[in-house]
PDB file of C-alpha atoms in Angstrom:
ATOM      1  CA  MET Q 991      -0.119   0.160  -0.125  1.00 34.00           C
ATOM      2  CA  ASN Q 992       1.543   3.244  -1.240  1.00 30.00           C
ATOM      3  CA  GLN Q 993       1.656   5.630   1.634  1.00 31.00           C
ATOM      4  CA  ALA Q 994       1.488   9.244   1.352  1.00 30.00           C
ATOM      5  CA  PHE Q 995       3.479  11.702   3.253  1.00 30.00           C
ATOM      6  CA  ARG Q 996       4.904  15.125   3.344  1.00 28.00           C
ATOM      7  CA  THR Q 997       7.880  17.292   4.475  1.00 30.00           C
ATOM      8  CA  PHE Q 998       7.752  20.576   6.208  1.00 29.00           C
ATOM      9  CA  ASN Q 999      11.147  22.239   6.549  1.00 32.00           C
ATOM     10  CA  ILE Q1000      11.016  24.769   9.749  1.00 30.00           C
ATOM     11  CA  LEU Q1001      13.878  27.099   9.703  1.00 30.00           C
ATOM     12  CA  ALA Q1002      13.015  28.478  13.489  1.00 31.00           C
ATOM     13  CA  VAL Q1003      12.044  26.533  16.314  1.00 34.00           C
ATOM     14  CA  GLY Q1004      13.091  28.248  19.336  1.00 34.00           C
ATOM     15  CA  ARG Q1005      16.902  29.303  18.985  1.00 33.00           C
ATOM     16  CA  LEU Q1006      18.452  27.080  16.011  1.00 37.00           C
ATOM     17  CA  PRO Q1007      22.518  27.398  15.412  1.00 40.00           C
ATOM     18  CA  ARG Q1008      23.452  28.642  12.451  1.00 39.00           C
ATOM     19  CA  GLY Q1009      22.391  26.319   9.356  1.00 41.00           C
ATOM     20  CA  ALA Q1010      19.976  24.257  11.449  1.00 41.00           C
ATOM     21  CA  ALA Q1011      16.400  22.898   9.915  1.00 41.00           C
ATOM     22  CA  LEU Q1012      13.845  20.786  11.336  1.00 42.00           C
ATOM     23  CA  PHE Q1013      12.072  18.117   8.710  1.00 43.00           C
ATOM     24  CA  ILE Q1014       9.130  16.369   9.656  1.00 39.00           C
ATOM     25  CA  GLU Q1015       7.896  13.372   7.793  1.00 38.00           C
ATOM     26  CA  VAL Q1016       4.256  12.410   8.427  1.00 35.00           C
ATOM     27  CA  GLY Q1017       2.748   9.101   7.366  1.00 33.00           C
ATOM     28  CA  CYS Q1018       5.844   7.255   6.998  1.00 36.00           C
ATOM     29  CA  GLY Q1019       5.091   3.998   9.211  1.00 37.00           C
ATOM     30  CA  TRP Q1020       8.375   2.260   8.129  1.00 39.00           C
ATOM     31  CA  GLY Q1021      10.662   5.182   8.779  1.00 44.00           C
ATOM     32  CA  PRO Q1022      11.826   7.839  11.338  1.00 47.00           C
ATOM     33  CA  ALA Q1023       8.750   9.999  12.448  1.00 51.00           C
ATOM     34  CA  PHE Q1024      10.797  13.295  12.197  1.00 55.00           C
ATOM     35  CA  LEU Q1025      14.418  14.271  11.605  1.00 62.00           C
ATOM     36  CA  PHE Q1026      16.483  17.327  13.140  1.00 62.00           C
ATOM     37  CA  ARG Q1027      19.207  18.557  11.092  1.00 65.00           C
ATOM     38  CA  VAL Q1028      22.185  20.635  12.216  1.00 62.00           C
ATOM     39  CA  GLY Q1029      25.181  21.604  10.594  1.00 60.00           C
ATOM     40  CA  ARG Q1030      27.729  23.974  10.753  1.00 55.00           C
ATOM     41  CA  ALA Q1031      27.617  24.673   6.705  1.00 50.00           C
ATOM     42  CA  PRO Q1032      25.610  27.509   5.833  1.00 43.00           C
ATOM     43  CA  CYS Q1033      21.999  26.293   4.560  1.00 40.00           C
ATOM     44  CA  GLY Q1034      22.503  25.650   0.790  1.00 43.00           C
ATOM     45  CA  ALA Q1035      26.058  25.613   0.945  1.00 45.00           C
ATOM     46  CA  ALA Q1036      27.599  23.215  -1.834  1.00 45.00           C
ATOM     47  CA  GLU Q1037      28.372  19.539  -1.213  1.00 49.00           C
ATOM     48  CA  GLU Q1038      31.919  18.559  -1.399  1.00 47.00           C
ATOM     49  CA  GLY Q1039      32.784  17.557  -4.830  1.00 50.00           C
ATOM     50  CA  GLU Q1040      33.381  13.761  -5.998  1.00 44.00           C
ATOM     51  CA  GLY Q1041      36.590  11.882  -5.003  1.00 46.00           C
ATOM     52  CA  GLN Q1042      36.541  12.516  -1.488  1.00 58.00           C
ATOM     53  CA  ARG Q1043      37.043   9.923   0.768  1.00 63.00           C
ATOM     54  CA  THR Q1044      33.871   8.937   2.784  1.00 66.00           C
ATOM     55  CA  VAL Q1045      34.123   8.468   6.362  1.00 66.00           C
ATOM     56  CA  ALA Q1046      33.773   4.719   6.710  1.00 58.00           C
ATOM     57  CA  LYS Q1047      34.209   4.250  10.677  1.00 72.00           C
ATOM     58  CA  GLY Q1048      33.431   7.797  11.837  1.00 86.00           C
ATOM     59  CA  ILE Q1049      35.590   9.733  14.230  1.00 91.00           C
ATOM     60  CA  PRO Q1050      36.430   7.064  16.981  1.00 92.00           C
ATOM     61  CA  SER Q1051      36.896   9.296  19.807  1.00 94.00           C
ATOM     62  CA  VAL Q1052      33.022  10.997  19.257  1.00 95.00           C
ATOM     63  CA  GLN Q1053      31.656   7.639  18.876  1.00 93.00           C
ATOM     64  CA  ALA Q1054      33.277   6.436  22.278  1.00 93.00           C
ATOM     65  CA  GLU Q1055      31.336   9.274  24.218  1.00 96.00           C
ATOM     66  CA  LEU Q1056      28.217   9.606  21.962  1.00 96.00           C
ATOM     67  CA  GLU Q1057      25.985   7.410  23.992  1.00 95.00           C
ATOM     68  CA  SER Q1058      26.707   8.549  27.635  1.00 96.00           C
ATOM     69  CA  ARG Q1059      26.410  11.700  26.159  1.00 97.00           C
ATOM     70  CA  VAL Q1060      22.966  11.022  24.971  1.00 96.00           C
ATOM     71  CA  GLU Q1061      22.061   9.108  28.028  1.00 95.00           C
ATOM     72  CA  ALA Q1062      22.816  11.864  29.982  1.00 96.00           C
ATOM     73  CA  LEU Q1063      20.379  14.547  28.259  1.00 95.00           C
ATOM     74  CA  GLY Q1064      17.623  11.882  29.729  1.00 94.00           C
ATOM     75  CA  LEU Q1065      17.000   9.792  26.258  1.00 94.00           C
ATOM     76  CA  GLU Q1066      18.689   6.356  24.776  1.00 94.00           C
ATOM     77  CA  LEU Q1067      20.832   6.401  21.785  1.00 95.00           C
ATOM     78  CA  VAL Q1068      19.500   3.723  19.406  1.00 93.00           C
ATOM     79  CA  ASP Q1069      22.057   3.602  16.477  1.00 93.00           C
ATOM     80  CA  ALA Q1070      24.816   5.980  14.886  1.00 93.00           C
ATOM     81  CA  GLU Q1071      25.587   5.670  11.417  1.00 92.00           C
ATOM     82  CA  TRP Q1072      28.479   7.667   9.598  1.00 93.00           C
ATOM     83  CA  ALA Q1073      28.220   9.049   6.072  1.00 91.00           C
ATOM     84  CA  GLY Q1074      29.727  12.061   3.994  1.00 89.00           C
ATOM     85  CA  SER Q1075      33.285  12.737   3.778  1.00 88.00           C
ATOM     86  CA  THR Q1076      36.531  13.351   6.029  1.00 86.00           C
ATOM     87  CA  LYS Q1077      35.926  17.072   5.087  1.00 86.00           C
ATOM     88  CA  ARG Q1078      32.400  16.976   6.065  1.00 89.00           C
ATOM     89  CA  PRO Q1079      31.321  13.752   8.061  1.00 91.00           C
ATOM     90  CA  ILE Q1080      27.646  13.322   8.788  1.00 92.00           C
ATOM     91  CA  LEU Q1081      26.750  12.072  11.655  1.00 94.00           C
ATOM     92  CA  ARG Q1082      23.111  10.362  11.877  1.00 94.00           C
ATOM     93  CA  ILE Q1083      21.504   9.003  14.990  1.00 94.00           C
ATOM     94  CA  ARG Q1084      18.248   7.648  16.310  1.00 93.00           C
ATOM     95  CA  ILE Q1085      17.155   8.220  19.717  1.00 94.00           C
ATOM     96  CA  ASP Q1086      14.590   6.714  21.797  1.00 92.00           C
ATOM     97  CA  ARG Q1087      12.995   7.290  25.341  1.00 90.00           C
ATOM     98  CA  PRO Q1088      14.208   4.490  27.938  1.00 86.00           C
ATOM     99  CA  GLY Q1089      11.231   2.312  28.051  1.00 79.00           C
ATOM    100  CA  ALA Q1090       8.897   3.655  25.736  1.00 75.00           C
ATOM    101  CA  ALA Q1091       6.528   1.373  23.909  1.00 73.00           C
ATOM    102  CA  VAL Q1092       6.752   0.721  20.307  1.00 70.00           C
ATOM    103  CA  GLY Q1093       5.667   3.637  18.012  1.00 63.00           C
ATOM    104  CA  THR Q1094       5.847   6.101  21.308  1.00 68.00           C
ATOM    105  CA  GLY Q1095       7.786   8.217  23.195  1.00 72.00           C
ATOM    106  CA  VAL Q1096      10.438  10.164  21.294  1.00 83.00           C
ATOM    107  CA  THR Q1097       8.977  14.076  20.415  1.00 86.00           C
ATOM    108  CA  VAL Q1098      10.173  16.673  17.738  1.00 88.00           C
ATOM    109  CA  ASP Q1099      11.098  18.312  21.171  1.00 90.00           C
ATOM    110  CA  ASP Q1100      13.847  15.631  22.476  1.00 91.00           C
ATOM    111  CA  CYS Q1101      15.223  15.514  19.145  1.00 91.00           C
ATOM    112  CA  ALA Q1102      16.379  19.269  19.537  1.00 91.00           C
ATOM    113  CA  VAL Q1103      17.332  18.749  22.683  1.00 92.00           C
ATOM    114  CA  VAL Q1104      19.759  16.281  21.959  1.00 94.00           C
ATOM    115  CA  SER Q1105      20.680  17.914  18.498  1.00 93.00           C
ATOM    116  CA  ARG Q1106      21.760  21.397  20.798  1.00 92.00           C
ATOM    117  CA  GLY Q1107      23.489  19.411  23.477  1.00 93.00           C
ATOM    118  CA  LEU Q1108      25.656  17.389  21.161  1.00 95.00           C
ATOM    119  CA  GLU Q1109      26.275  20.183  18.768  1.00 92.00           C
ATOM    120  CA  THR Q1110      28.213  22.386  21.643  1.00 90.00           C
ATOM    121  CA  TRP Q1111      30.316  19.339  22.244  1.00 94.00           C
ATOM    122  CA  LEU Q1112      30.786  18.519  18.407  1.00 94.00           C
ATOM    123  CA  ASP Q1113      31.869  22.291  17.951  1.00 93.00           C
ATOM    124  CA  GLU Q1114      34.474  22.223  20.326  1.00 93.00           C
ATOM    125  CA  HIS Q1115      35.825  18.695  19.737  1.00 94.00           C
ATOM    126  CA  PRO Q1116      39.286  18.767  18.082  1.00 94.00           C
ATOM    127  CA  ASP Q1117      38.599  15.451  15.840  1.00 93.00           C
ATOM    128  CA  VAL Q1118      35.631  17.146  14.464  1.00 92.00           C
ATOM    129  CA  PRO Q1119      36.430  19.400  10.927  1.00 91.00           C
ATOM    130  CA  GLU Q1120      34.790  22.970  10.653  1.00 89.00           C
ATOM    131  CA  ARG Q1121      31.966  21.549   8.398  1.00 90.00           C
ATOM    132  CA  TYR Q1122      29.817  18.601   9.501  1.00 90.00           C
ATOM    133  CA  VAL Q1123      26.225  17.710   9.868  1.00 92.00           C
ATOM    134  CA  LEU Q1124      24.458  16.069  12.628  1.00 93.00           C
ATOM    135  CA  GLU Q1125      21.126  14.402  12.050  1.00 93.00           C
ATOM    136  CA  VAL Q1126      18.791  13.332  14.913  1.00 94.00           C
ATOM    137  CA  SER Q1127      15.659  11.449  14.744  1.00 91.00           C
ATOM    138  CA  SER Q1128      13.188   9.178  15.949  1.00 89.00           C
ATOM    139  CA  PRO Q1129      13.731   5.217  15.510  1.00 88.00           C
ATOM    140  CA  GLY Q1130      10.381   4.694  13.867  1.00 84.00           C
ATOM    141  CA  VAL Q1131       8.049   2.042  14.294  1.00 84.00           C
ATOM    142  CA  GLU Q1132      10.438  -0.658  12.779  1.00 90.00           C
ATOM    143  CA  ARG Q1133      12.793   0.176  15.319  1.00 91.00           C
ATOM    144  CA  PRO Q1134      16.229  -1.366  15.042  1.00 93.00           C
ATOM    145  CA  LEU Q1135      17.491  -4.179  17.601  1.00 95.00           C
ATOM    146  CA  VAL Q1136      21.119  -3.598  18.277  1.00 93.00           C
ATOM    147  CA  ARG Q1137      21.658  -4.140  21.842  1.00 92.00           C
ATOM    148  CA  PRO Q1138      20.917  -7.303  24.444  1.00 94.00           C
ATOM    149  CA  GLY Q1139      18.506  -4.900  26.492  1.00 92.00           C
ATOM    150  CA  ASP Q1140      16.754  -4.350  22.985  1.00 93.00           C
ATOM    151  CA  TRP Q1141      15.758  -7.942  22.450  1.00 96.00           C
ATOM    152  CA  VAL Q1142      14.687  -8.203  25.947  1.00 94.00           C
ATOM    153  CA  ARG Q1143      12.565  -5.076  26.087  1.00 92.00           C
ATOM    154  CA  PHE Q1144      10.687  -6.081  22.724  1.00 93.00           C
ATOM    155  CA  GLN Q1145       9.927  -9.475  23.846  1.00 95.00           C
ATOM    156  CA  GLY Q1146       6.520 -10.589  22.345  1.00 94.00           C
ATOM    157  CA  GLU Q1147       6.579  -8.291  19.240  1.00 94.00           C
ATOM    158  CA  ASP Q1148       7.012  -9.231  15.532  1.00 96.00           C
ATOM    159  CA  VAL Q1149      10.485  -9.181  14.130  1.00 97.00           C
ATOM    160  CA  VAL Q1150      12.876  -9.167  10.975  1.00 97.00           C
ATOM    161  CA  VAL Q1151      15.687 -10.906  11.754  1.00 97.00           C
ATOM    162  CA  VAL Q1152      18.847 -11.252   9.348  1.00 97.00           C
ATOM    163  CA  GLY Q1153      21.630 -13.720   9.758  1.00 95.00           C
ATOM    164  CA  ARG Q1154      25.406 -13.800   9.243  1.00 94.00           C
ATOM    165  CA  LYS Q1155      24.292 -17.181   7.735  1.00 92.00           C
ATOM    166  CA  ALA Q1156      21.267 -18.877   6.944  1.00 92.00           C
ATOM    167  CA  PHE Q1157      19.160 -20.352   9.498  1.00 91.00           C
ATOM    168  CA  GLY Q1158      18.935 -23.915   8.700  1.00 84.00           C
ATOM    169  CA  SER Q1159      16.597 -24.249   5.485  1.00 85.00           C
ATOM    170  CA  MET Q1160      14.686 -20.924   6.204  1.00 86.00           C
ATOM    171  CA  GLY Q1161      17.556 -19.370   5.021  1.00 91.00           C
ATOM    172  CA  ALA Q1162      19.270 -15.769   6.302  1.00 95.00           C
ATOM    173  CA  ARG Q1163      16.260 -13.912   7.126  1.00 96.00           C
ATOM    174  CA  ILE Q1164      13.266 -14.667   9.199  1.00 96.00           C
ATOM    175  CA  GLU Q1165      10.551 -12.880  10.497  1.00 95.00           C
ATOM    176  CA  GLY Q1166       7.863 -13.643  13.787  1.00 96.00           C
ATOM    177  CA  VAL Q1167       7.239 -13.038  17.222  1.00 97.00           C
ATOM    178  CA  LEU Q1168      10.236 -12.628  19.550  1.00 97.00           C
ATOM    179  CA  ASP Q1169       9.455 -15.191  21.967  1.00 96.00           C
ATOM    180  CA  SER Q1170      12.293 -15.736  24.223  1.00 95.00           C
ATOM    181  CA  VAL Q1171      15.674 -14.201  25.246  1.00 96.00           C
ATOM    182  CA  GLU Q1172      18.087 -15.528  27.722  1.00 95.00           C
ATOM    183  CA  GLU Q1173      21.475 -15.373  28.771  1.00 93.00           C
ATOM    184  CA  VAL Q1174      23.197 -18.774  28.732  1.00 89.00           C
ATOM    185  CA  GLU Q1175      26.469 -19.251  30.190  1.00 88.00           C
ATOM    186  CA  GLY Q1176      27.519 -15.748  28.816  1.00 89.00           C
ATOM    187  CA  GLU Q1177      25.708 -15.865  25.615  1.00 93.00           C
ATOM    188  CA  TRP Q1178      22.503 -14.302  24.594  1.00 96.00           C
ATOM    189  CA  VAL Q1179      20.434 -16.889  22.945  1.00 96.00           C
ATOM    190  CA  CYS Q1180      16.892 -15.774  21.457  1.00 96.00           C
ATOM    191  CA  ALA Q1181      13.790 -17.994  19.786  1.00 96.00           C
ATOM    192  CA  VAL Q1182      11.706 -16.782  17.412  1.00 97.00           C
ATOM    193  CA  ARG Q1183       8.183 -18.271  16.519  1.00 97.00           C
ATOM    194  CA  LEU Q1184       7.672 -18.156  12.851  1.00 96.00           C
ATOM    195  CA  ALA Q1185       3.778 -18.063  11.195  1.00 94.00           C
ATOM    196  CA  SER Q1186       4.138 -22.092  10.653  1.00 94.00           C
ATOM    197  CA  GLY Q1187       4.636 -22.327  13.978  1.00 94.00           C
ATOM    198  CA  GLU Q1188       8.108 -23.383  13.969  1.00 95.00           C
ATOM    199  CA  GLU Q1189      10.764 -21.940  16.337  1.00 95.00           C
ATOM    200  CA  ILE Q1190      13.883 -20.557  15.302  1.00 95.00           C
ATOM    201  CA  ARG Q1191      16.609 -20.217  18.172  1.00 95.00           C
ATOM    202  CA  PHE Q1192      19.782 -18.814  17.587  1.00 96.00           C
ATOM    203  CA  SER Q1193      22.718 -16.653  19.389  1.00 95.00           C
ATOM    204  CA  LEU Q1194      22.864 -12.640  18.975  1.00 96.00           C
ATOM    205  CA  ASP Q1195      26.353 -13.377  17.617  1.00 94.00           C
ATOM    206  CA  VAL Q1196      25.149 -14.524  14.621  1.00 95.00           C
ATOM    207  CA  VAL Q1197      22.892 -11.533  13.981  1.00 96.00           C
ATOM    208  CA  LYS Q1198      23.654  -9.145  10.932  1.00 96.00           C
ATOM    209  CA  ARG Q1199      20.865  -6.966  11.567  1.00 96.00           C
ATOM    210  CA  ALA Q1200      17.418  -7.069  13.082  1.00 97.00           C
ATOM    211  CA  HIS Q1201      14.558  -4.482  13.480  1.00 96.00           C
ATOM    212  CA  LEU Q1202      10.745  -4.834  14.647  1.00 95.00           C
ATOM    213  CA  LEU Q1203       8.407  -5.433  11.938  1.00 93.00           C
ATOM    214  CA  TYR Q1204       5.183  -3.252  11.525  1.00 86.00           C
ATOM    215  CA  ARG Q1205       1.947  -4.974  10.011  1.00 79.00           C
ATOM    216  CA  TRP Q1206      -0.323  -2.956   8.271  1.00 74.00           C
ATOM    217  CA  GLU Q1207      -3.814  -3.523   9.299  1.00 67.00           C
TER     218      GLU Q1207
END
């Protein structure tokens, strides 16, 4: 089913830093509900030319502190992704409210708080170049499952799991209900019940990526 959505570019929400814009996406059930973008380059500035080396692994010194700084602002870091070039890196993060139910929790104000809080730190960070972009968004209804705590928190929900290898005859991609999550001798083991009733058990070590599955009624 095609989903119509609109994008609003709001150039001022309270005191925004130079070059900041807020984008709100409405009706996009499979993605982030909204995106807050901050950059030190002026709005409309030309992008880096081709041939610039991309930031494959990001900036380690920033990555090391990112989670704790988001937590200090009262929210939790879902995941972080680096893109762009070494001269103008792009840091995309998704945040959530601790313990929030699926599809609830994060607001536009939460994204603004995290954006402003991190921007001050990034502006002063010696490893961050003069030009950078920070994007803060909600996790969306198909929230990624990244840490063991995510799996424990969302037991009973529908999930999609992509493994580093095939789950027996089912292939490398399965979807079903996350039945159980337990730590066995230092290893996290999950069980997903498929629509057929079959249960697939696996260690989190073999998971390449996973996320909640939103089913349209």
